[in-house]
Coordinates of C-alpha atoms and ligand atoms in Angstrom, one line a residue:
X18 CA -28.2 -106.7 -41.0
X19 CA -30.3 -103.9 -39.7
X20 CA -29.9 -102.4 -36.6
X21 CA -31.7 -103.2 -33.5
X22 CA -32.3 -101.7 -30.0
X23 CA -32.8 -104.5 -27.5
X24 CA -35.9 -103.7 -25.7
X25 CA -35.0 -106.1 -22.0
X26 CA -38.3 -104.4 -20.4
X27 CA -39.6 -106.7 -18.2
X28 CA -43.7 -106.1 -20.1
X29 CA -43.8 -109.1 -22.5
X30 CA -47.3 -108.2 -23.7
X31 CA -47.3 -104.4 -23.9
X32 CA -50.5 -104.9 -26.4
X33 CA -51.6 -106.7 -23.2
X34 CA -50.5 -104.0 -20.4
X35 CA -52.4 -101.7 -22.5
X36 CA -55.2 -104.0 -23.0
X37 CA -55.3 -104.4 -19.2
X38 CA -55.0 -100.9 -18.6
X39 CA -58.1 -99.6 -20.8
X40 CA -60.6 -102.6 -20.9
X41 CA -63.0 -100.3 -23.6
X42 CA -60.1 -99.4 -26.2
X43 CA -59.8 -100.6 -29.3
X44 CA -56.8 -102.6 -28.3
X45 CA -59.0 -104.7 -25.7
X46 CA -61.0 -105.9 -28.0
X47 CA -58.1 -107.2 -31.2
X48 CA -57.8 -110.9 -31.5
X49 CA -55.7 -113.0 -29.5
X50 CA -55.6 -116.4 -29.2
X51 CA -58.4 -118.5 -30.8
X52 CA -58.3 -122.8 -30.9
X53 CA -61.0 -124.2 -33.6
X54 CA -64.0 -121.8 -32.3
X55 CA -63.2 -120.4 -28.7
X56 CA -61.3 -117.5 -28.5
X57 CA -60.2 -114.3 -26.6
X58 CA -59.1 -110.8 -27.2
X59 CA -56.8 -108.6 -25.5
X60 CA -59.0 -107.4 -23.1
X61 CA -60.3 -111.4 -22.6
X62 CA -56.7 -113.1 -22.1
X63 CA -55.6 -110.1 -20.3
X64 CA -58.7 -110.7 -17.8
X65 CA -58.7 -114.3 -17.6
X66 CA -55.1 -114.5 -17.2
X67 CA -54.3 -111.7 -14.4
X68 CA -56.8 -114.3 -11.7
X69 CA -54.6 -117.3 -13.0
X70 CA -51.9 -114.5 -12.1
X71 CA -52.1 -113.8 -8.6
X72 CA -53.3 -117.4 -8.1
X73 CA -50.1 -118.7 -8.7
X74 CA -48.4 -115.6 -7.7
X75 CA -47.0 -117.1 -4.8
X76 CA -46.4 -120.7 -6.6
X77 CA -41.9 -121.1 -6.6
X78 CA -42.6 -123.0 -9.9
X79 CA -46.0 -124.3 -11.9
X80 CA -46.2 -127.0 -14.4
X81 CA -48.5 -126.6 -17.1
X82 CA -50.0 -130.2 -19.0
X83 CA -49.5 -128.1 -22.1
X84 CA -52.3 -130.1 -24.3
X85 CA -52.9 -127.8 -28.0
X86 CA -55.7 -125.9 -25.9
X87 CA -56.6 -122.6 -25.0
X88 CA -55.8 -123.8 -21.4
X89 CA -52.1 -123.8 -21.9
X90 CA -51.7 -120.5 -23.6
X91 CA -53.9 -119.0 -21.3
X92 CA -51.6 -120.8 -18.5
X93 CA -48.6 -119.4 -19.8
X94 CA -49.1 -116.5 -19.4
X95 CA -50.4 -116.1 -16.7
X96 CA -47.1 -117.5 -15.4
X97 CA -45.4 -114.8 -16.5
X98 CA -47.4 -111.9 -16.0
X99 CA -46.9 -113.7 -12.0
X100 CA -43.1 -113.7 -12.9
X101 CA -43.7 -117.9 -11.7
X102 CA -41.1 -120.5 -13.7
X103 CA -44.0 -122.4 -16.3
X104 CA -42.6 -126.1 -16.3
X105 CA -45.2 -127.4 -20.1
X106 CA -45.4 -131.6 -20.4
X107 CA -45.9 -133.2 -22.6
X108 CA -49.3 -134.0 -22.3
X109 CA -48.0 -137.4 -24.2
X110 CA -45.1 -138.1 -22.1
X111 CA -44.9 -141.4 -20.8
X112 CA -45.4 -142.5 -17.2
X113 CA -41.0 -142.8 -16.7
X114 CA -40.3 -139.3 -18.6
X115 CA -42.8 -137.3 -16.6
X116 CA -41.6 -138.7 -12.9
X117 CA -38.2 -137.3 -14.2
X118 CA -39.0 -133.9 -15.1
X119 CA -41.9 -133.6 -11.7
X120 CA -39.0 -135.0 -9.9
X121 CA -36.0 -132.8 -11.4
X122 CA -38.2 -129.5 -11.8
X123 CA -40.4 -130.3 -8.2
X124 CA -43.4 -127.7 -9.5
X125 CA -45.3 -127.4 -7.3
X126 CA -48.5 -127.0 -8.7
X127 CA -49.9 -128.3 -12.0
X128 CA -52.6 -126.1 -14.0
X129 CA -54.8 -128.4 -16.8
X130 CA -57.6 -127.4 -18.3
X131 CA -60.9 -128.6 -16.6
X132 CA -61.7 -132.5 -17.7
X133 CA -58.5 -133.1 -17.8
X134 CA -57.1 -136.2 -16.5
X135 CA -53.5 -136.4 -15.7
X136 CA -51.4 -139.4 -15.2
X137 CA -50.5 -141.2 -12.2
X138 CA -47.1 -139.3 -12.3
X139 CA -48.5 -136.3 -11.6
X140 CA -51.1 -137.7 -8.7
X141 CA -48.6 -135.7 -6.0
X142 CA -49.2 -132.1 -6.9
X143 CA -51.9 -129.9 -6.5
X144 CA -54.0 -128.8 -9.4
X145 CA -55.5 -125.9 -10.7
X146 CA -57.8 -125.9 -13.8
X147 CA -56.9 -123.1 -15.3
X148 CA -61.1 -121.3 -16.1
X149 CA -61.6 -119.2 -19.4
X150 CA -65.1 -119.4 -19.7
X151 CA -65.7 -116.7 -17.4
X152 CA -64.1 -113.8 -17.3
X153 CA -63.9 -111.0 -14.8
X154 CA -62.3 -107.5 -14.3
X155 CA -58.6 -107.9 -14.8
X156 CA -56.6 -107.5 -11.6
X157 CA -53.3 -105.8 -11.8
X158 CA -50.5 -107.8 -12.9
X159 CA -47.7 -108.8 -9.5
X160 CA -45.3 -106.7 -9.3
X161 CA -42.7 -106.6 -12.9
X162 CA -40.2 -109.9 -13.0
X163 CA -36.4 -109.5 -13.1
X164 CA -35.4 -109.9 -17.0
X165 CA -32.9 -112.2 -16.0
X166 CA -35.4 -114.3 -13.8
X167 CA -36.8 -117.9 -15.2
X168 CA -39.4 -117.6 -17.8
X169 CA -40.0 -121.1 -18.8
X170 CA -37.8 -124.6 -17.7
X171 CA -38.0 -126.8 -21.5
X172 CA -36.6 -130.1 -21.2
X173 CA -34.9 -131.5 -24.5
X174 CA -33.1 -134.1 -25.3
X175 CA -29.0 -134.8 -24.9
X176 CA -27.1 -138.0 -26.4
X177 CA -27.6 -139.9 -23.3
X178 CA -29.8 -140.2 -20.0
X179 CA -32.7 -138.5 -19.6
X180 CA -33.7 -135.2 -20.6
X181 CA -32.7 -131.8 -19.1
X182 CA -34.5 -129.0 -18.3
X183 CA -33.0 -125.8 -20.2
X184 CA -34.0 -122.4 -17.4
X185 CA -35.1 -119.3 -20.3
X186 CA -34.9 -116.2 -18.7
X187 CA -37.5 -113.5 -19.7
X188 CA -34.9 -111.5 -21.6
X189 CA -34.4 -114.7 -23.7
X190 CA -37.4 -114.4 -24.8
X191 CA -38.0 -110.9 -25.9
X192 CA -35.2 -110.2 -27.8
X193 CA -35.8 -113.8 -30.0
X194 CA -39.5 -112.6 -30.1
X195 CA -37.8 -108.9 -30.6
X196 CA -35.1 -110.2 -33.4
X197 CA -37.4 -112.1 -34.9
X198 CA -39.8 -109.4 -35.5
X199 CA -36.9 -107.1 -37.3
X200 CA -36.0 -110.1 -39.5
X201 CA -39.8 -110.8 -40.5
X202 CA -41.3 -107.9 -40.3
X203 CA -43.7 -109.1 -37.7
X204 CA -45.8 -106.9 -36.8
X205 CA -49.2 -106.6 -34.2
X206 CA -50.9 -106.8 -38.1
X207 CA -50.1 -110.8 -39.1
X208 CA -52.1 -112.8 -38.0
X209 CA -49.9 -116.2 -37.9
X210 CA -51.8 -120.3 -38.6
X211 CA -49.8 -123.1 -36.4
X212 CA -50.5 -126.5 -35.6
X213 CA -47.4 -126.7 -33.3
X214 CA -47.0 -128.4 -29.8
X215 CA -47.0 -126.1 -27.1
X216 CA -43.9 -127.8 -24.9
X217 CA -41.4 -126.8 -26.6
X218 CA -39.9 -123.6 -28.2
X219 CA -41.0 -123.6 -32.1
X220 CA -44.7 -124.4 -30.8
X221 CA -45.2 -122.2 -27.5
X222 CA -42.3 -119.0 -27.2
X223 CA -42.7 -118.6 -31.7
X224 CA -45.8 -119.2 -32.3
X225 CA -48.1 -118.0 -29.2
X226 CA -46.1 -115.8 -27.4
X227 CA -44.6 -114.3 -30.3
X228 CA -47.9 -112.6 -31.7
X229 CA -49.2 -112.3 -28.5
X230 CA -45.1 -109.7 -28.0
X231 CA -46.4 -108.1 -31.2
X232 CA -50.4 -107.2 -30.4
X233 CA -51.1 -109.3 -33.1
X234 CA -52.7 -112.9 -33.0
X235 CA -52.6 -116.5 -33.3
X236 CA -55.3 -118.9 -34.9
X237 CA -53.9 -122.9 -33.4
X238 CA -55.3 -125.7 -35.5
X239 CA -54.9 -127.8 -32.6
X240 CA -53.0 -129.9 -34.4
X241 CA -51.2 -129.8 -38.1
X242 CA -53.9 -130.6 -41.3
X243 CA -53.0 -129.2 -44.5
X244 CA -57.2 -128.5 -44.6
X245 CA -56.6 -126.3 -41.6
X246 CA -53.7 -124.1 -42.5
X247 CA -55.8 -123.7 -46.2
X248 CA -58.6 -122.8 -44.4
X249 CA -56.8 -120.0 -41.8
X250 CA -55.2 -118.7 -44.7
X251 CA -58.5 -117.9 -46.6
X252 CA -59.9 -116.2 -44.0
X253 CA -57.4 -113.9 -43.4
X254 CA -54.2 -115.4 -41.8
X255 CA -50.8 -114.0 -42.9
X256 CA -48.1 -116.2 -41.4
X257 CA -46.6 -120.0 -41.5
X258 CA -44.6 -121.9 -39.0
X259 CA -43.8 -125.5 -38.8
X260 CA -41.9 -128.4 -38.8
X261 CA -39.9 -129.9 -42.0
X262 CA -42.7 -132.3 -41.5
X263 CA -45.1 -130.2 -42.3
X264 CA -44.0 -128.4 -44.9
X265 CA -43.2 -132.0 -46.9
X266 CA -47.2 -133.1 -46.4
X267 CA -47.6 -129.9 -47.9
X268 CA -46.2 -130.8 -50.8
X269 CA -47.2 -134.6 -51.4
X270 CA -50.6 -132.0 -51.2
X271 CA -50.6 -129.4 -54.1
X272 CA -50.5 -131.3 -57.0
X273 CA -54.0 -132.6 -55.9
X274 CA -55.1 -129.5 -54.1
X275 CA -55.3 -126.1 -56.0
X276 CA -57.0 -125.0 -53.6
X277 CA -54.4 -124.3 -51.4
X278 CA -52.1 -123.7 -53.7
X279 CA -53.8 -120.5 -54.2
X280 CA -53.5 -120.1 -50.3
X281 CA -50.0 -120.5 -50.0
X282 CA -49.0 -118.4 -52.9
X283 CA -50.9 -114.9 -51.0
X284 CA -49.6 -115.4 -47.5
X285 CA -47.1 -113.1 -46.6
X286 CA -44.4 -115.9 -45.2
X287 CA -44.2 -119.5 -44.9
X288 CA -41.9 -120.2 -42.1
X289 CA -39.6 -123.2 -41.4
X290 CA -37.4 -124.4 -38.2
X291 CA -36.5 -126.7 -35.7
X292 CA -34.6 -129.2 -38.9
X293 CA -33.6 -129.4 -42.1
X294 CA -35.7 -128.6 -44.4
X295 CA -35.3 -130.6 -47.9
X296 CA -34.8 -129.0 -50.8
X297 CA -37.0 -131.2 -53.1
X298 CA -39.4 -130.2 -50.8
X299 CA -38.6 -126.5 -50.8
X300 CA -38.8 -126.7 -54.8
X301 CA -41.9 -128.6 -54.7
X302 CA -43.4 -125.9 -53.2
X303 CA -42.0 -122.6 -54.3
X304 CA -42.8 -124.2 -57.5
X305 CA -46.9 -125.2 -56.3
X306 CA -47.0 -122.1 -55.1
X307 CA -44.6 -119.2 -56.9
X308 CA -43.7 -119.1 -53.2
X309 CA -40.5 -120.0 -51.2
X310 CA -40.3 -121.3 -47.6
X311 CA -37.8 -119.3 -45.5
X312 CA -35.7 -121.5 -42.7
X313 CA -34.5 -120.3 -39.7
X314 CA -32.3 -121.9 -37.2
X315 CA -32.5 -122.4 -32.8
X316 CA -32.3 -124.4 -30.4
X317 CA -34.1 -124.8 -26.9
X318 CA -30.6 -123.2 -24.8
X319 CA -30.7 -120.5 -27.4
X320 CA -33.8 -119.8 -28.7
X321 CA -33.2 -118.4 -32.8
X322 CA -30.6 -118.2 -34.4
X323 CA -30.3 -117.7 -37.8
X324 CA -33.3 -116.5 -40.2
X325 CA -33.2 -116.1 -44.3
X326 CA -35.2 -112.2 -43.5
X327 CA -38.2 -111.5 -45.4
X328 CA -36.4 -109.0 -47.7
X329 CA -33.5 -111.1 -47.7
X330 CA -32.5 -113.8 -50.8
X331 CA -35.4 -117.5 -49.7
X332 CA -32.5 -120.1 -50.8
X333 CA -32.9 -123.1 -50.5
X334 CA -30.4 -125.1 -48.4
X335 CA -30.0 -122.3 -46.1
X336 CA -30.5 -121.1 -42.6
X337 CA -29.8 -117.2 -43.8
X338 CA -28.3 -115.3 -42.2
X339 CA -28.0 -114.3 -37.8
X340 CA -30.7 -112.5 -36.1
X341 CA -29.4 -108.9 -35.3
X342 CA -27.5 -109.2 -31.2
X343 CA -26.7 -112.7 -31.8
X344 CA -22.8 -113.1 -32.7
X345 CA -22.9 -117.0 -34.7
X346 CA -19.2 -118.0 -35.7
X347 CA -17.4 -121.0 -36.6
X348 CA -14.7 -123.2 -34.9
X349 CA -12.5 -125.9 -35.9
X350 CA -12.1 -129.0 -34.3
X351 CA -10.5 -127.7 -31.1
X352 CA -13.7 -126.2 -30.5
X353 CA -12.0 -122.8 -30.0
X354 CA -10.6 -121.5 -33.0
X355 CA -12.7 -119.1 -34.8
X356 CA -13.6 -120.4 -38.9
X357 CA -12.3 -117.5 -40.7
X358 CA -13.4 -118.8 -43.9
X359 CA -17.1 -117.8 -46.2
X360 CA -16.3 -120.0 -48.1
X361 CA -19.4 -122.5 -48.9
X362 CA -17.1 -125.8 -48.1
X363 CA -15.1 -125.4 -44.8
X364 CA -16.6 -126.8 -42.1
X365 CA -16.4 -125.8 -38.0
X366 CA -19.4 -126.2 -35.2
X367 CA -22.0 -123.1 -35.0
X368 CA -20.8 -121.9 -31.2
X369 CA -23.5 -118.4 -30.4
X370 CA -23.5 -115.7 -27.9
X371 CA -26.0 -113.2 -27.5
X372 CA -29.4 -112.7 -25.4
X373 CA -31.1 -114.9 -26.6
X374 CA -29.3 -117.9 -24.7
X375 CA -30.5 -120.1 -21.7
X376 CA -29.1 -119.6 -18.5
X377 CA -28.4 -123.1 -17.3
X378 CA -29.9 -126.4 -17.2
X379 CA -31.3 -127.2 -14.1
X380 CA -29.5 -129.0 -11.1
X381 CA -27.0 -130.0 -13.9
X382 CA -23.8 -127.0 -13.5
X383 CA -21.5 -130.1 -14.8
X384 CA -23.5 -130.2 -18.0
X385 CA -24.1 -126.1 -18.2
X386 CA -20.1 -125.8 -18.1
X387 CA -19.4 -128.0 -20.4
X388 CA -22.0 -126.9 -23.0
X389 CA -20.1 -123.5 -22.6
X390 CA -16.5 -122.5 -23.8
X391 CA -14.5 -120.7 -21.6
X392 CA -15.1 -117.5 -23.4
X393 CA -18.7 -117.8 -23.6
X394 CA -19.6 -119.3 -26.4
X395 CA -22.9 -121.6 -26.2
X396 CA -21.7 -125.1 -28.3
X397 CA -24.2 -125.7 -30.7
X398 CA -23.5 -128.9 -32.2
X399 CA -24.5 -128.2 -35.6
X400 CA -21.8 -128.5 -38.4
X401 CA -22.1 -126.2 -41.1
X402 CA -20.9 -124.1 -43.9
X403 CA -20.9 -120.1 -44.6
X404 CA -20.9 -118.4 -48.0
X405 CA -19.6 -116.3 -49.1
X406 CA -22.4 -113.2 -48.6
X407 CA -22.9 -114.6 -44.1
X408 CA -25.3 -117.0 -45.2
X409 CA -25.2 -120.0 -42.8
X410 CA -26.1 -123.2 -44.7
X411 CA -25.8 -126.7 -41.6
X412 CA -23.9 -129.6 -43.2
X413 CA -24.9 -132.8 -40.6
X414 CA -24.2 -132.7 -36.4
X415 CA -21.0 -133.4 -34.3
X416 CA -23.4 -136.1 -31.8
X417 CA -24.7 -139.0 -34.5
X418 CA -26.2 -140.4 -31.2
X419 CA -29.0 -137.3 -31.2
X420 CA -32.2 -137.8 -34.8
X421 CA -34.4 -135.2 -35.5
X422 CA -37.4 -137.2 -36.4
X423 CA -40.8 -135.1 -37.3
X424 CA -38.6 -132.0 -35.7
X425 CA -38.3 -133.4 -32.0
X426 CA -34.7 -134.7 -31.0
X427 CA -34.3 -137.7 -29.5
X428 CA -31.7 -138.3 -27.7
X429 CA -30.3 -142.2 -28.7
X430 CA -29.4 -143.4 -25.5
X431 CA -32.9 -142.5 -23.4
X432 CA -34.7 -144.9 -26.1
X433 CA -32.1 -147.9 -25.1
X434 CA -32.7 -147.3 -21.5
X435 CA -35.8 -147.6 -22.0
X436 CA -35.6 -150.7 -24.4
X437 CA -33.1 -152.7 -21.7
X438 CA -36.0 -152.7 -19.9
X439 CA -38.5 -154.9 -22.1
X440 CA -38.3 -158.0 -21.1
X441 CA -37.5 -159.5 -24.0
X442 CA -34.1 -157.6 -25.3
X443 CA -31.2 -158.3 -23.8
X444 CA -29.2 -155.8 -26.1
X445 CA -29.8 -152.3 -27.4
X446 CA -28.7 -150.3 -29.9
X447 CA -30.3 -147.5 -31.6
X448 CA -29.7 -144.7 -34.8
X449 CA -31.7 -142.7 -37.2
X450 CA -32.1 -143.2 -40.8
X451 CA -33.3 -141.4 -43.5
X452 CA -37.3 -140.4 -43.8
X453 CA -39.3 -138.7 -46.0
X454 CA -41.5 -137.8 -44.4
X455 CA -40.2 -137.5 -40.7
X456 CA -36.6 -136.2 -41.7
X457 CA -35.1 -139.0 -39.5
X458 CA -37.1 -142.4 -37.7
X459 CA -35.9 -144.3 -35.4
X460 CA -34.5 -147.5 -35.6
X461 CA -33.3 -150.3 -32.4
X462 CA -31.8 -152.8 -33.3
X463 CA -32.1 -155.2 -30.6
X464 CA -30.6 -158.4 -29.4
X465 CA -33.8 -160.5 -27.8
X466 CA -33.4 -162.4 -24.8
X467 CA -34.5 -164.9 -26.7
X468 CA -33.7 -165.2 -30.0
X469 CA -36.9 -167.8 -31.0
X470 CA -40.0 -165.6 -29.9
X471 CA -38.0 -161.5 -30.1
X472 CA -40.3 -159.4 -29.7
X473 CA -42.8 -157.3 -32.3
X474 CA -41.6 -154.0 -33.3
X475 CA -45.9 -152.7 -32.5
X476 CA -44.7 -154.7 -28.7
X477 CA -41.6 -152.6 -28.6
X478 CA -42.5 -148.9 -29.8
X479 CA -45.3 -149.0 -27.0
X480 CA -43.2 -149.5 -24.4
X481 CA -41.4 -146.8 -25.3
X482 CA -44.8 -144.8 -25.9
X483 CA -45.6 -145.8 -23.3
X484 CA -42.3 -145.2 -21.0
X485 CA -41.5 -141.7 -22.7
X486 CA -43.3 -140.8 -25.5
X487 CA -44.6 -141.8 -28.8
X488 CA -43.0 -139.5 -30.6
X489 CA -39.7 -141.6 -29.3
X490 CA -40.7 -144.8 -30.3
X491 CA -38.7 -147.0 -32.8
X492 CA -40.5 -147.2 -35.9
X493 CA -38.0 -150.0 -36.8
X494 CA -37.0 -152.4 -35.3
X495 CA -33.8 -155.9 -36.2
X496 CA -32.6 -158.9 -34.5
X497 CA -29.1 -158.9 -34.2
X498 CA -27.6 -162.6 -33.0
X499 CA -25.4 -159.6 -30.4
X500 CA -23.7 -155.8 -31.4
X501 CA -21.0 -155.2 -33.1
X502 CA -18.4 -153.9 -30.6
X503 CA -14.7 -152.7 -30.8
X504 CA -12.0 -153.6 -28.5
X505 CA -13.1 -151.4 -25.5
X506 CA -16.5 -153.4 -25.7
X507 CA -18.2 -149.9 -27.4
X508 CA -20.6 -150.7 -29.8
X509 CA -20.0 -150.0 -33.3
X510 CA -22.8 -148.4 -34.7
X511 CA -21.3 -147.0 -38.2
X512 CA -21.3 -151.4 -38.2
X513 CA -25.4 -151.7 -38.0
X514 CA -26.2 -151.8 -41.4
X515 CA -29.6 -153.5 -42.8
X516 CA -28.4 -157.1 -44.1
Ligands
MCA615 C1 -48.6 -144.1 -33.0 N1 -49.4 -142.6 -32.0 C2 -48.8 -144.0 -30.8 C3 -48.1 -144.9 -31.1 N2 -48.1 -145.3 -32.7 N3 -49.1 -143.5 -29.6 C4 -49.1 -144.6 -28.8 N4 -48.4 -145.1 -28.8 C5 -47.9 -145.8 -30.1 N5 -47.6 -147.0 -30.1 C6 -50.0 -141.8 -32.2 C7 -49.4 -140.5 -32.3 O1 -49.4 -139.7 -30.6 C8 -50.0 -139.9 -32.3 O2 -50.9 -139.5 -32.1 C9 -50.5 -140.3 -33.9 O3 -50.2 -141.4 -33.5 C10 -49.6 -140.3 -35.1 O4 -48.7 -140.3 -34.6 P1 -47.3 -139.9 -35.4 O5 -47.3 -140.8 -37.1 O6 -45.4 -140.7 -35.4 O7 -46.5 -138.4 -35.7 P2 -47.9 -137.3 -36.6 O8 -48.7 -137.5 -36.1 O9 -48.4 -138.1 -37.4 O10 -46.1 -136.3 -35.9 C11 -46.0 -135.4 -37.5 C12 -45.4 -133.7 -36.5 C13 -45.4 -133.8 -35.3 C14 -47.2 -133.6 -36.4 C15 -44.6 -133.9 -37.8 O11 -43.7 -135.1 -35.3 C16 -44.5 -133.0 -34.9 O12 -45.7 -131.8 -33.6 N6 -43.8 -132.2 -34.5 C17 -43.2 -130.9 -34.0 C18 -42.0 -131.1 -33.4 C19 -42.0 -129.6 -32.4 O13 -42.8 -129.2 -32.6 N7 -40.8 -129.6 -32.5 C20 -40.1 -129.0 -32.0 C21 -38.7 -128.6 -31.3 P3 -52.6 -138.1 -32.4 O14 -52.6 -138.3 -33.6 O15 -52.9 -137.9 -31.4 O16 -51.2 -137.2 -31.9 S1 -37.6 -127.6 -32.0 C22 -37.3 -126.3 -31.3 O17 -38.3 -126.4 -30.8 C23 -36.2 -125.8 -31.9 C24 -36.1 -124.3 -30.7 C25 -36.5 -124.9 -33.0 O18 -35.5 -124.3 -33.9 O19 -37.7 -124.9 -33.5
AMP616 P1 -34.0 -128.7 -29.8 O1 -33.5 -129.1 -29.0 O2 -35.2 -129.6 -30.2 O3 -34.6 -127.3 -29.6 O4 -33.1 -128.7 -31.5 C1 -32.6 -128.3 -32.1 C2 -31.7 -128.3 -33.1 O5 -32.9 -128.9 -34.1 C3 -30.4 -127.7 -33.8 O6 -29.1 -128.0 -33.0 C4 -30.1 -127.7 -35.3 O7 -29.9 -128.9 -34.9 C5 -31.6 -128.4 -35.3 N1 -32.2 -127.4 -36.1 C6 -33.5 -126.1 -35.7 N2 -34.4 -125.8 -37.1 C7 -33.5 -125.9 -37.8 C8 -32.9 -126.4 -39.2 N3 -33.6 -124.5 -40.0 N4 -32.1 -127.6 -40.4 C9 -31.4 -127.5 -39.3 N5 -31.1 -127.6 -38.2 C10 -32.6 -127.2 -37.6

């Protein structure tokens, strides 16, 4: 592992500061962001984001309607320049999820692209349109914020109850991005392409703030499509970020698309994360392109923990080695005794410590305390083994009630609660089952209120999508006469199998 000097400087975007100081200099003309046919150079981004930063500087906390657009990137940069914490909202969130996030995070303002219609759950908030069209001269940024101050509050699902807001300080963003720069030899010359959503760590922090911190650029596809990936890589993009579902779709497309294989072969780095990349997809891509996808492992609460390094061996099925500055250990069942073995077979829970960690779950001191050991290690809940050379292989998860579908973390409990609010459902249990495209798909097991006319899968999918979010909708529904329960009345999910 190479040494890394951790830059805790509050200036998250030196290239932007430089463009602001010298609006006619060469740095100001470098491309920063591109979404479809709309783009901003560093000079234009500084000129667009700094007046917005001045407008929001007095807000306690802001929400950003995080559509996959230029506006979202500008709004988040403005919040960071102003030192005002931003809560990115999934624009497909349903009423109950949005209502929870807004009442929990209590933003004073919501920033949205002009013309976007906002749902009733946001009606009580003052709205500010994000204007990217008419850059004026940039204004000086407000004072340098404390590195420990909150930068983003990102909502993430747990096994039960509604999502929790992970408070991510500026220090964690700066250090994780610099650690990745070290591991991936990521520089300002890189051009990143991706089509990830902008309300989670992967798409927003790595995919937008990452290139901006390096002084490089990002081209966002609006939505993921293999044709868009091929086009951008053929027009100069050097890196691709995606979740395994995206690489699965690439692997499926490759046999019929030699042009895609050609441009992937030329890319500097193909990176997968947010869930395990199946070895079969890894190998299919390697075979068709001669290139291996590298995996990195992270979490909303910890940002990035490990990665295969650009100068390391990209071994299928592993997430590489701890990033510079990150301490990682495996622990035994008791959660405190460290596993010393590097034998590729002794399983332990991954715990991490380092400047990449979040500060707390907003308004949830008990949940925050429970997430850490007494000596400050964060319990990830991920189970892994370590190879003799230190490579980490994730082999499972402690909680069976967490489902990773399309790279999204989804709690079984929140879907069960939503299903129980449907008049046609008397009892409900939710599990995940393997899915070649999504990794896991959500399965609902329900006892209908009326066995003669049970609700259909579409009805329940719509119900969950409207309340929570479309990616949380069940894809399969089984009807049962009763749920299997133990003597204590607890649902035995392991007994839920087909037929
Ligand atoms: C379908 N749709 C519906 C319904 N059915 N909408 C409302 N009600 C319904 N009943 C819509 C969907 O909203 C979507 O709309 C379209 O139909 C297709 O949906 P679906 O098949 O579910 O998904 P997909 O579009 O095929 O999505 C696959 C995907 C997506 C693109 C891979 O899952 C994705 O973007 N995943 C990324 C997750 C991610 O970024 N995770 C990072 C968190 P429309 O077509 O309009 O969209 S993890 C993280 O950050 C940590 C730190 C880490 O390590 O990275
Ligand atoms: P989230 O809470 O949505 O940020 O998701 C974090 C979780 O995603 C981790 O705890 C892991 O279970 C999973 N994850 C992220 N990256 C990887 C990876 N490369 N391989 C396997 N699992 C991953």
